[in-house]
CSV table of C-alpha atoms in Angstrom, one decimal:
chain,number,residue,atom,x,y,z
H,1,MET,CA,-15.6,-11.0,10.2
H,2,ALA,CA,-17.5,-9.5,7.3
H,3,CYS,CA,-15.2,-7.6,5.0
H,4,SER,CA,-16.1,-5.7,1.8
H,5,ILE,CA,-12.7,-6.3,0.3
H,6,CYS,CA,-12.7,-10.0,1.0
H,7,ASP,CA,-16.2,-10.1,-0.7
H,8,MET,CA,-14.7,-8.4,-3.8
H,9,ILE,CA,-11.8,-10.8,-3.9
H,10,SER,CA,-14.0,-13.9,-3.6
H,11,GLY,CA,-16.4,-12.4,-6.2
H,12,LYS,CA,-19.3,-12.2,-3.8
H,13,THR,CA,-19.6,-8.5,-4.7
H,14,VAL,CA,-18.8,-7.3,-8.2
H,15,CYS,CA,-15.8,-5.1,-8.8
H,16,ARG,CA,-13.7,-3.9,-11.6
H,17,LYS,CA,-10.6,-6.1,-11.2
H,18,LEU,CA,-7.4,-5.0,-12.9
H,19,PHE,CA,-5.0,-7.6,-11.7
H,20,GLU,CA,-5.0,-10.8,-9.7
H,21,ASP,CA,-2.4,-13.4,-8.7
H,22,ASP,CA,-1.9,-15.8,-5.8
H,23,LYS,CA,-1.1,-13.0,-3.3
H,24,ALA,CA,-2.7,-9.7,-4.4
H,25,VAL,CA,-5.7,-8.2,-6.1
H,26,ALA,CA,-6.0,-4.8,-7.7
H,27,PHE,CA,-9.3,-3.1,-8.7
H,28,LEU,CA,-10.6,0.2,-9.8
H,29,LYS,CA,-12.2,2.2,-7.0
H,30,GLU,CA,-15.9,3.0,-7.9
H,31,LYS,CA,-15.8,6.2,-6.0
H,32,PRO,CA,-12.3,7.5,-6.8
H,33,ALA,CA,-10.3,10.4,-5.4
H,34,ALA,CA,-9.3,11.0,-9.0
H,35,PRO,CA,-10.1,9.2,-12.3
H,36,GLY,CA,-8.1,5.9,-12.3
H,37,HIS,CA,-7.8,5.5,-8.6
H,38,ILE,CA,-6.6,1.9,-8.0
H,39,ILE,CA,-6.8,-0.1,-4.8
H,40,ILE,CA,-4.5,-3.1,-4.2
H,41,ALA,CA,-5.1,-5.6,-1.4
H,42,PRO,CA,-3.5,-8.8,-0.2
H,43,LYS,CA,-5.7,-11.7,-0.9
H,44,GLU,CA,-5.5,-12.9,2.7
H,45,HIS,CA,-7.4,-10.8,5.2
H,46,HIS,CA,-5.1,-8.7,7.2
H,47,PRO,CA,-6.3,-5.5,8.9
H,48,ILE,CA,-3.0,-3.5,8.9
H,49,ILE,CA,0.4,-3.7,7.3
H,50,GLU,CA,2.0,-5.1,10.5
H,51,ASN,CA,0.0,-8.3,10.0
H,52,VAL,CA,0.9,-8.7,6.3
H,53,PRO,CA,3.8,-11.1,5.7
H,54,ASP,CA,6.9,-9.3,4.5
H,55,PHE,CA,7.1,-11.1,1.2
H,56,VAL,CA,3.5,-10.1,0.5
H,57,VAL,CA,4.2,-6.5,1.3
H,58,SER,CA,7.2,-6.7,-1.1
H,59,HIS,CA,5.0,-8.2,-3.8
H,60,ILE,CA,2.1,-5.8,-3.4
H,61,PHE,CA,4.3,-2.7,-3.8
H,62,GLN,CA,6.1,-4.2,-6.8
H,63,VAL,CA,2.6,-4.6,-8.4
H,64,ALA,CA,1.8,-1.0,-7.2
H,65,SER,CA,4.8,0.3,-9.1
H,66,ARG,CA,3.8,-1.4,-12.3
H,67,LEU,CA,0.3,-0.2,-12.0
H,68,SER,CA,1.7,3.3,-11.4
H,69,SER,CA,3.5,2.9,-14.7
H,70,ALA,CA,0.3,1.8,-16.4
H,71,ILE,CA,-1.4,5.0,-15.1
H,72,PHE,CA,1.5,7.2,-16.3
H,73,ASP,CA,1.4,5.5,-19.7
H,74,THR,CA,-2.3,5.6,-20.4
H,75,LEU,CA,-4.3,8.1,-18.4
H,76,GLY,CA,-2.2,11.1,-19.1
H,77,ALA,CA,-1.4,11.5,-15.5
H,78,ALA,CA,1.5,13.8,-14.5
H,79,GLY,CA,2.1,11.9,-11.3
H,80,THR,CA,0.8,9.4,-8.8
H,81,ASN,CA,0.3,9.2,-5.0
H,82,ILE,CA,0.7,5.9,-3.2
H,83,ILE,CA,-1.1,6.2,0.1
H,84,VAL,CA,-1.5,3.7,2.9
H,85,ASN,CA,-3.8,4.6,5.7
H,86,ASN,CA,-2.7,2.2,8.4
H,87,GLY,CA,-5.1,2.3,11.4
H,88,ILE,CA,-8.3,4.2,12.2
H,89,GLU,CA,-6.4,7.2,13.5
H,90,ALA,CA,-4.6,7.3,10.2
H,91,GLY,CA,-7.8,7.5,8.3
H,92,GLN,CA,-8.3,3.8,7.5
H,93,ASP,CA,-11.9,3.1,6.6
H,94,LEU,CA,-11.8,-0.5,5.6
H,95,PRO,CA,-11.0,-3.5,7.8
H,96,HIS,CA,-8.6,-4.9,5.2
H,97,PHE,CA,-5.1,-3.6,4.5
H,98,THR,CA,-5.2,-1.7,1.2
H,99,VAL,CA,-2.8,0.4,-0.9
H,100,ASN,CA,-4.2,3.4,-2.9
H,101,ILE,CA,-2.7,4.5,-6.1
H,102,ILE,CA,-4.1,7.9,-7.1
H,103,PRO,CA,-3.3,9.4,-10.6
H,104,ARG,CA,-2.5,13.1,-10.3
H,105,ARG,CA,-2.8,15.9,-12.8
H,106,GLU,CA,-1.9,19.6,-12.5
H,107,ASN,CA,-4.6,21.6,-10.6
H,108,ASP,CA,-6.7,18.5,-10.0
H,109,GLY,CA,-8.0,20.0,-6.8
H,110,LEU,CA,-6.4,17.3,-4.6
H,111,ASN,CA,-4.1,18.3,-1.8
H,112,PHE,CA,-2.5,15.9,0.6
H,113,GLN,CA,0.0,18.3,1.9
H,114,TRP,CA,0.4,18.8,5.6
H,115,GLN,CA,1.4,21.8,7.7
H,116,PRO,CA,5.0,21.1,8.8
H,117,LYS,CA,5.6,21.2,12.5
H,118,LYS,CA,8.7,22.8,14.0
H,119,LEU,CA,10.8,20.7,16.4
H,120,ASP,CA,13.9,21.7,18.2
H,121,ASP,CA,17.1,19.7,17.9
H,122,GLU,CA,16.8,18.1,21.3
H,123,THR,CA,13.3,16.7,20.6
H,124,LEU,CA,14.5,15.4,17.2
H,125,SER,CA,17.5,13.7,18.9
H,126,GLN,CA,15.3,12.1,21.5
H,127,LEU,CA,13.0,10.8,18.7
H,128,GLU,CA,16.0,9.6,16.7
H,129,PHE,CA,17.1,7.6,19.7
H,130,LYS,CA,13.7,6.1,20.5
H,131,ILE,CA,12.9,5.2,17.0
H,132,SER,CA,16.3,3.8,16.0
H,133,GLU,CA,16.2,1.5,19.1
H,134,MET,CA,12.9,0.1,17.9
H,135,ALA,CA,14.1,-0.1,14.3
H,136,LYS,CA,17.0,-2.3,15.2
H,137,GLY,CA,15.2,-5.5,14.4
H,138,THR,CA,14.6,-4.4,10.8
H,139,GLY,CA,16.1,-6.5,8.1
H,140,ASP,CA,15.3,-10.1,8.9
H,141,PHE,CA,12.5,-10.4,6.5
H,142,GLN,CA,10.1,-13.3,6.1
H,143,GLN,CA,10.6,-15.2,2.9
H,144,GLU,CA,7.9,-16.9,0.9
H,145,GLY,CA,7.4,-20.5,1.9
H,146,GLN,CA,8.5,-20.0,5.5
H,147,LYS,CA,5.7,-21.5,7.5
H,148,PRO,CA,5.3,-21.2,11.2
H,149,ILE,CA,6.6,-24.3,12.9
H,150,ASN,CA,3.8,-26.7,13.7
H,151,MET,CA,4.6,-28.1,17.1
H,152,ASP,CA,2.1,-31.0,16.8
H,153,THR,CA,3.9,-32.7,14.0
H,154,ASN,CA,7.4,-34.2,14.4
H,155,PRO,CA,9.7,-31.7,12.7
H,156,GLU,CA,12.6,-34.2,13.1
H,157,THR,CA,11.5,-36.4,10.2
H,158,VAL,CA,14.1,-36.0,7.6
H,159,GLU,CA,13.4,-37.0,4.0
H,160,ASP,CA,16.2,-39.1,2.6
H,161,ASP,CA,16.4,-37.6,-0.9
H,162,GLY,CA,20.1,-38.5,-1.2
H,163,GLU,CA,20.8,-34.7,-1.1
H,164,ASN,CA,20.6,-34.2,2.6
H,165,TYR,CA,23.9,-32.9,3.8
H,166,LEU,CA,23.4,-34.2,7.4
H,167,LEU,CA,22.5,-37.7,6.2
H,168,LYS,CA,25.5,-37.8,3.9
H,169,SER,CA,27.9,-36.9,6.6
H,170,LEU,CA,26.3,-39.5,8.8
H,171,ARG,CA,26.9,-42.2,6.2
H,172,ARG,CA,30.5,-41.1,6.0
H,173,ILE,CA,31.0,-42.0,9.6
H,174,PRO,CA,32.7,-45.5,9.6
A,1,MET,CA,26.5,25.8,-13.6
A,2,VAL,CA,25.8,23.7,-16.7
A,3,THR,CA,24.2,25.3,-19.7
A,4,GLN,CA,21.3,23.9,-21.6
A,5,GLU,CA,23.6,23.1,-24.5
A,6,GLU,CA,26.1,21.2,-22.4
A,7,MET,CA,23.2,19.2,-20.9
A,8,GLN,CA,22.1,18.1,-24.4
A,9,ASN,CA,25.5,16.7,-25.2
A,10,MET,CA,25.7,14.7,-22.0
A,11,THR,CA,25.2,11.0,-21.7
A,12,PRO,CA,22.4,9.7,-19.5
A,13,GLU,CA,25.0,8.6,-17.0
A,14,GLN,CA,26.5,12.0,-16.9
A,15,ILE,CA,23.1,13.6,-16.4
A,16,ALA,CA,22.4,11.1,-13.6
A,17,GLU,CA,25.7,12.0,-12.0
A,18,LEU,CA,24.9,15.7,-12.2
A,19,GLN,CA,21.5,15.2,-10.6
A,20,LYS,CA,23.1,13.3,-7.8
A,21,GLN,CA,25.6,16.1,-7.2
A,22,ASN,CA,22.7,18.5,-6.9
A,23,CYS,CA,20.5,16.3,-4.7
A,24,ILE,CA,20.5,17.2,-1.0
A,25,PHE,CA,19.3,13.7,-0.1
A,26,CYS,CA,22.2,12.1,-1.9
A,27,HIS,CA,24.5,14.2,0.3
A,28,ILE,CA,22.5,13.2,3.4
A,29,ILE,CA,22.9,9.5,2.4
A,30,SER,CA,26.6,9.9,1.8
A,31,GLY,CA,26.9,11.6,5.2
A,32,ARG,CA,28.2,14.9,3.8
A,33,VAL,CA,25.1,16.6,5.2
A,34,LYS,CA,24.1,15.8,8.8
A,35,SER,CA,20.8,14.1,9.5
A,36,LYS,CA,19.0,12.1,12.2
A,37,LYS,CA,19.3,8.6,10.9
A,38,VAL,CA,17.0,6.0,12.4
A,39,TYR,CA,17.8,3.0,10.1
A,40,GLU,CA,20.3,2.2,7.4
A,41,ASP,CA,21.3,-0.9,5.4
A,42,ASP,CA,23.0,-1.4,2.0
A,43,LYS,CA,20.0,-0.3,0.0
A,44,VAL,CA,18.2,2.3,2.0
A,45,THR,CA,18.6,5.1,4.6
A,46,ALA,CA,15.8,6.3,6.9
A,47,ILE,CA,16.0,9.8,8.5
A,48,LEU,CA,13.8,12.0,10.5
A,49,ASP,CA,12.0,14.8,8.7
A,50,ILE,CA,13.2,18.0,10.4
A,51,ASN,CA,9.9,19.7,9.3
A,52,PRO,CA,7.6,16.8,10.1
A,53,ALA,CA,3.9,16.3,9.6
A,54,ASN,CA,4.0,14.8,13.1
A,55,PRO,CA,7.0,14.2,15.5
A,56,GLY,CA,8.7,11.0,14.3
A,57,HIS,CA,7.9,11.5,10.6
A,58,ILE,CA,10.4,9.3,8.8
A,59,LEU,CA,11.8,9.8,5.3
A,60,LEU,CA,12.9,6.5,3.8
A,61,LEU,CA,15.2,6.9,0.9
A,62,PRO,CA,16.8,4.5,-1.6
A,63,LYS,CA,20.5,5.0,-1.5
A,64,LYS,CA,20.7,5.2,-5.3
A,65,HIS,CA,19.3,8.3,-6.9
A,66,TYR,CA,15.9,7.6,-8.4
A,67,MET,CA,13.4,10.4,-9.1
A,68,ILE,CA,10.3,8.3,-9.1
A,69,MET,CA,9.2,4.8,-8.1
A,70,PRO,CA,8.8,3.4,-11.6
A,71,GLN,CA,12.5,4.0,-12.2
A,72,MET,CA,13.5,1.7,-9.3
A,73,PRO,CA,14.3,-2.0,-9.9
A,74,GLU,CA,11.5,-4.2,-8.5
A,75,ASP,CA,13.7,-6.0,-6.0
A,76,GLU,CA,14.6,-2.6,-4.4
A,77,ILE,CA,11.0,-1.6,-4.3
A,78,GLY,CA,10.2,-4.8,-2.5
A,79,HIS,CA,13.0,-4.2,-0.1
A,80,ILE,CA,12.2,-0.6,0.7
A,81,PHE,CA,8.5,-1.3,1.5
A,82,MET,CA,9.4,-4.3,3.7
A,83,VAL,CA,11.7,-1.8,5.6
A,84,ALA,CA,8.7,0.6,5.6
A,85,LYS,CA,6.6,-2.0,7.3
A,86,SER,CA,9.2,-2.6,10.0
A,87,LEU,CA,9.7,1.2,10.6
A,88,SER,CA,5.9,1.7,10.8
A,89,ASN,CA,5.9,-1.0,13.5
A,90,ALA,CA,8.8,0.8,15.2
A,91,LEU,CA,6.8,4.0,15.2
A,92,LEU,CA,3.8,2.3,16.8
A,93,LYS,CA,6.0,0.9,19.5
A,94,ALA,CA,8.4,3.8,20.1
A,95,LEU,CA,5.9,6.6,20.1
A,96,LYS,CA,2.8,4.6,21.1
A,97,ALA,CA,1.3,5.8,17.8
A,98,LYS,CA,-2.2,4.7,17.0
A,99,GLY,CA,-1.6,4.3,13.3
A,100,THR,CA,0.7,5.3,10.4
A,101,ASN,CA,0.4,6.8,7.0
A,102,ILE,CA,2.8,5.6,4.3
A,103,TYR,CA,2.8,8.3,1.7
A,104,VAL,CA,4.6,8.5,-1.7
A,105,ALA,CA,4.5,11.3,-4.2
A,106,ASN,CA,5.6,10.5,-7.7
A,107,GLY,CA,6.0,13.7,-9.8
A,108,ALA,CA,5.6,17.4,-9.0
A,109,ALA,CA,1.9,17.2,-9.8
A,110,ALA,CA,1.5,14.7,-7.0
A,111,GLY,CA,3.2,17.1,-4.6
A,112,GLN,CA,6.8,15.8,-4.9
A,113,LYS,CA,9.2,18.4,-3.8
A,114,ALA,CA,12.6,16.8,-3.8
A,115,PRO,CA,14.2,15.1,-6.9
A,116,HIS,CA,15.0,12.0,-4.9
A,117,PHE,CA,12.3,9.3,-4.6
A,118,MET,CA,11.2,8.7,-1.0
A,119,LEU,CA,8.6,7.2,1.3
A,120,ASN,CA,7.1,9.2,4.1
A,121,ILE,CA,6.1,7.2,7.1
A,122,ILE,CA,4.0,9.4,9.4
A,123,PRO,CA,3.0,8.3,12.9
A,124,ARG,CA,-0.6,9.1,13.8
A,125,HIS,CA,-2.4,9.9,17.0
A,126,ALA,CA,-6.1,10.7,17.7
A,127,ASN,CA,-7.0,14.3,16.8
A,128,ASP,CA,-3.5,15.2,15.6
A,129,GLY,CA,-4.9,17.6,13.1
A,130,LEU,CA,-3.6,15.8,10.0
A,131,ASN,CA,-6.0,15.0,7.3
A,132,LEU,CA,-5.0,12.4,4.7
A,133,VAL,CA,-8.6,11.3,4.1
A,134,LEU,CA,-9.1,10.4,0.4
A,135,PRO,CA,-12.1,12.1,-1.2
A,136,GLU,CA,-14.7,9.9,-2.8
A,137,HIS,CA,-16.1,11.3,-6.0
A,138,ASP,CA,-19.1,9.9,-7.9
A,139,MET,CA,-18.1,8.8,-11.4
A,140,PRO,CA,-20.4,7.8,-14.3
A,141,GLU,CA,-20.3,4.1,-15.1
A,142,GLN,CA,-19.3,4.9,-18.6
A,143,GLN,CA,-16.2,6.7,-17.6
A,144,LEU,CA,-15.2,4.0,-15.1
A,145,GLU,CA,-15.7,1.5,-17.9
A,146,GLU,CA,-13.4,3.4,-20.3
A,147,ILE,CA,-10.7,3.7,-17.6
A,148,HIS,CA,-11.0,0.1,-16.8
A,149,LYS,CA,-10.6,-1.0,-20.4
A,150,THR,CA,-7.7,1.3,-21.0
A,151,LEU,CA,-5.8,0.2,-17.9
A,152,LEU,CA,-6.5,-3.5,-18.5
A,153,ALA,CA,-4.9,-3.3,-22.0
A,154,LYS,CA,-1.8,-1.7,-20.5
A,155,ILE,CA,-1.6,-4.0,-17.6
A,156,LYS,CA,-1.9,-7.1,-19.9
A,157,GLU,CA,1.2,-5.7,-21.6
A,158,LEU,CA,3.2,-4.7,-18.5
A,159,PHE,CA,2.6,-8.0,-16.7
A,160,SER,CA,2.9,-10.1,-19.9
A,161,LEU,CA,-0.5,-11.7,-19.1
A,162,SER,CA,-2.2,-14.2,-21.4
A,163,ASP,CA,-5.8,-14.0,-22.5
A,164,ALA,CA,-6.6,-16.8,-20.0
A,165,ASP,CA,-5.1,-14.7,-17.2
A,166,MET,CA,-7.3,-11.8,-18.2
A,167,GLU,CA,-10.4,-13.9,-18.2
A,168,LYS,CA,-9.7,-14.9,-14.6
A,169,LEU,CA,-10.2,-11.3,-13.7
A,170,GLY,CA,-13.9,-11.9,-14.4
A,171,PRO,CA,-16.2,-10.2,-16.9
A,172,MET,CA,-16.3,-6.5,-17.5
A,173,PRO,CA,-19.1,-5.6,-15.1
A,174,GLU,CA,-21.4,-4.2,-17.7
A,175,LYS,CA,-24.3,-6.5,-17.0
A,176,LYS,CA,-23.7,-6.2,-13.3
A,177,GLU,CA,-23.7,-2.4,-13.5
A,178,GLN,CA,-26.7,-2.1,-11.4
A,179,GLU,CA,-25.2,-4.1,-8.6
A,180,ALA,CA,-22.0,-2.2,-8.7
A,181,VAL,CA,-23.9,1.1,-8.4
A,182,ALA,CA,-25.9,-0.3,-5.5
A,183,ARG,CA,-22.7,-1.5,-3.7
A,184,GLU,CA,-21.1,1.9,-3.9
A,185,SER,CA,-24.0,4.0,-2.7
A,186,ASP,CA,-24.2,4.6,1.0
A,187,SER,CA,-24.7,1.4,3.0
A,188,ALA,CA,-28.3,1.7,4.1
A,189,LYS,CA,-29.4,2.6,0.5
A,190,ALA,CA,-27.3,-0.3,-0.9
A,191,GLU,CA,-28.9,-2.8,1.4
A,192,ASP,CA,-32.3,-1.5,0.4
A,193,THR,CA,-31.5,-1.9,-3.3
A,194,LYS,CA,-30.0,-5.3,-2.9
A,195,ASP,CA,-32.9,-6.5,-0.8
A,196,THR,CA,-35.3,-5.4,-3.6
A,197,GLU,CA,-33.2,-7.2,-6.2
A,198,GLU,CA,-32.3,-10.4,-4.4
A,199,VAL,CA,-35.0,-11.0,-1.9
A,200,ALA,CA,-38.5,-11.4,-3.1
A,201,LYS,CA,-40.4,-8.2,-2.6
A,202,GLU,CA,-41.6,-7.9,0.9
A,203,ASP,CA,-43.4,-5.0,2.5
A,204,ASP,CA,-41.3,-2.1,3.5
A,205,ASN,CA,-41.8,-2.3,7.2
A,206,ALA,CA,-40.3,-5.8,7.4
A,207,LYS,CA,-37.3,-4.6,5.4
A,208,THR,CA,-36.5,-1.8,7.8
A,209,GLU,CA,-36.6,-4.3,10.6
A,210,ASP,CA,-34.1,-6.5,8.8
A,211,ASN,CA,-31.7,-3.7,8.5
A,212,ALA,CA,-31.9,-3.0,12.2
A,213,ASP,CA,-31.4,-6.6,13.2
A,214,ASP,CA,-28.5,-7.9,11.2
A,215,ALA,CA,-27.8,-11.0,13.2
A,216,GLY,CA,-31.0,-12.8,12.2
A,217,GLU,CA,-30.8,-13.3,8.4
A,218,GLU,CA,-28.0,-14.6,6.2
A,219,GLU,CA,-29.0,-12.3,3.4
A,220,THR,CA,-28.5,-9.2,5.5
A,221,LYS,CA,-25.3,-10.6,7.0
A,222,ASP,CA,-23.8,-10.7,3.5
A,223,ASN,CA,-24.4,-7.1,3.2
A,224,ALA,CA,-22.6,-6.3,6.5
A,225,GLY,CA,-19.4,-5.9,4.5
A,226,ASN,CA,-20.4,-2.4,3.5
A,227,ASN,CA,-18.3,0.4,4.8
A,228,GLY,CA,-20.9,1.4,7.3
A,229,ASP,CA,-20.8,-1.8,9.1
A,230,ILE,CA,-17.1,-2.3,9.8
A,231,ASP,CA,-16.2,-4.1,13.0
A,232,PHE,CA,-13.5,-1.7,14.1
A,233,ASP,CA,-13.1,-3.3,17.5
A,234,GLU,CA,-10.9,-6.0,16.1
A,235,LEU,CA,-8.8,-3.5,14.2
A,236,LYS,CA,-8.5,-1.4,17.3
A,237,LYS,CA,-7.4,-4.4,19.4
A,238,VAL,CA,-4.7,-5.3,16.8
A,239,LEU,CA,-3.5,-1.7,16.8
A,240,GLU,CA,-3.4,-1.4,20.6
A,241,LYS,CA,-1.6,-4.7,21.0
A,242,ASP,CA,1.0,-3.6,18.5
A,243,GLY,CA,1.2,-0.2,20.1
A,244,MET,CA,2.2,-1.5,23.5
């Protein structure tokens, strides 16, 4: 699928890159919400955050925090917004997961504030139950280097590097 | 109450302790103030916002008192956003939400209201009346250039990057200015400009036909990455699958 962010990462289209490593790329938005608006994207193409591996999510926001510091230190910003629009109904306008960092200044004309909705206690309790049920699986995060198991190859092949605990214990059997 | 003078004589640790004592979210985390908790581990607590942007709006808080994100250790930042990903997924499933916004405000100028750093995770539905669309302002190339240079210098320092690392980022796009401008104008216009630059000049009629019929030519296919030509079907499918 054609993706404008992938094209920027590969260099097919020119962009003002600010940072790049093996997992993430950051660049300056050409049409910013405010001067210094930065976009960070995973190098691999993933449409929404649910598809991005946990360790890449972790890395991207660590980069985002440092870039946020860079904005504080140099652009005279009084604050930053970090915004992810995840899904079309959430305002996502690119097919590639991105994180926006927007420098904020007093009276800069931006306003992301929402009108708070009033909910009664019972509705809140129902929501609490439903969401905490679904949130129960949280915590078992994917680490870098964990690859999905390839069923075609034989996973039982054990390399004898002299350090393998199982092999050692096998040798100990008389 | 503590006077200004007393504040000045306090150690940073004492000031932090004082902030904590006055922070409603620290009281929520400790359990002294009641809340609707949806997730908790040793580093973070997630509660429902009682005045939500949408029903199911989650506030995800680090247990330690930090005012803004740059104060947080990076391993905690990594952790809290991995939890955010998981909670976003929980919202899609539990509420059949069609999307989520993850929103952070660092500093009062950014709309931060509480003194405790937090992530907002907001479930989204079609026509829910919320508007987190980011405006797009035109900016002169020269200003972009200045910001780019300023930020690069600071980033080099913050990430301890070598000159070789910086070179990998590619040249400053001065000489490619024209292309950059073309890319950011609206998609139809951008295609036209690029066509004129890259493809040998053909007559205008043929060009319009190219734009209408993308499948035919490689050159036009390359341009299909413009914002106007996003294949949202795939994105929708992913979302719907996740939302079930």
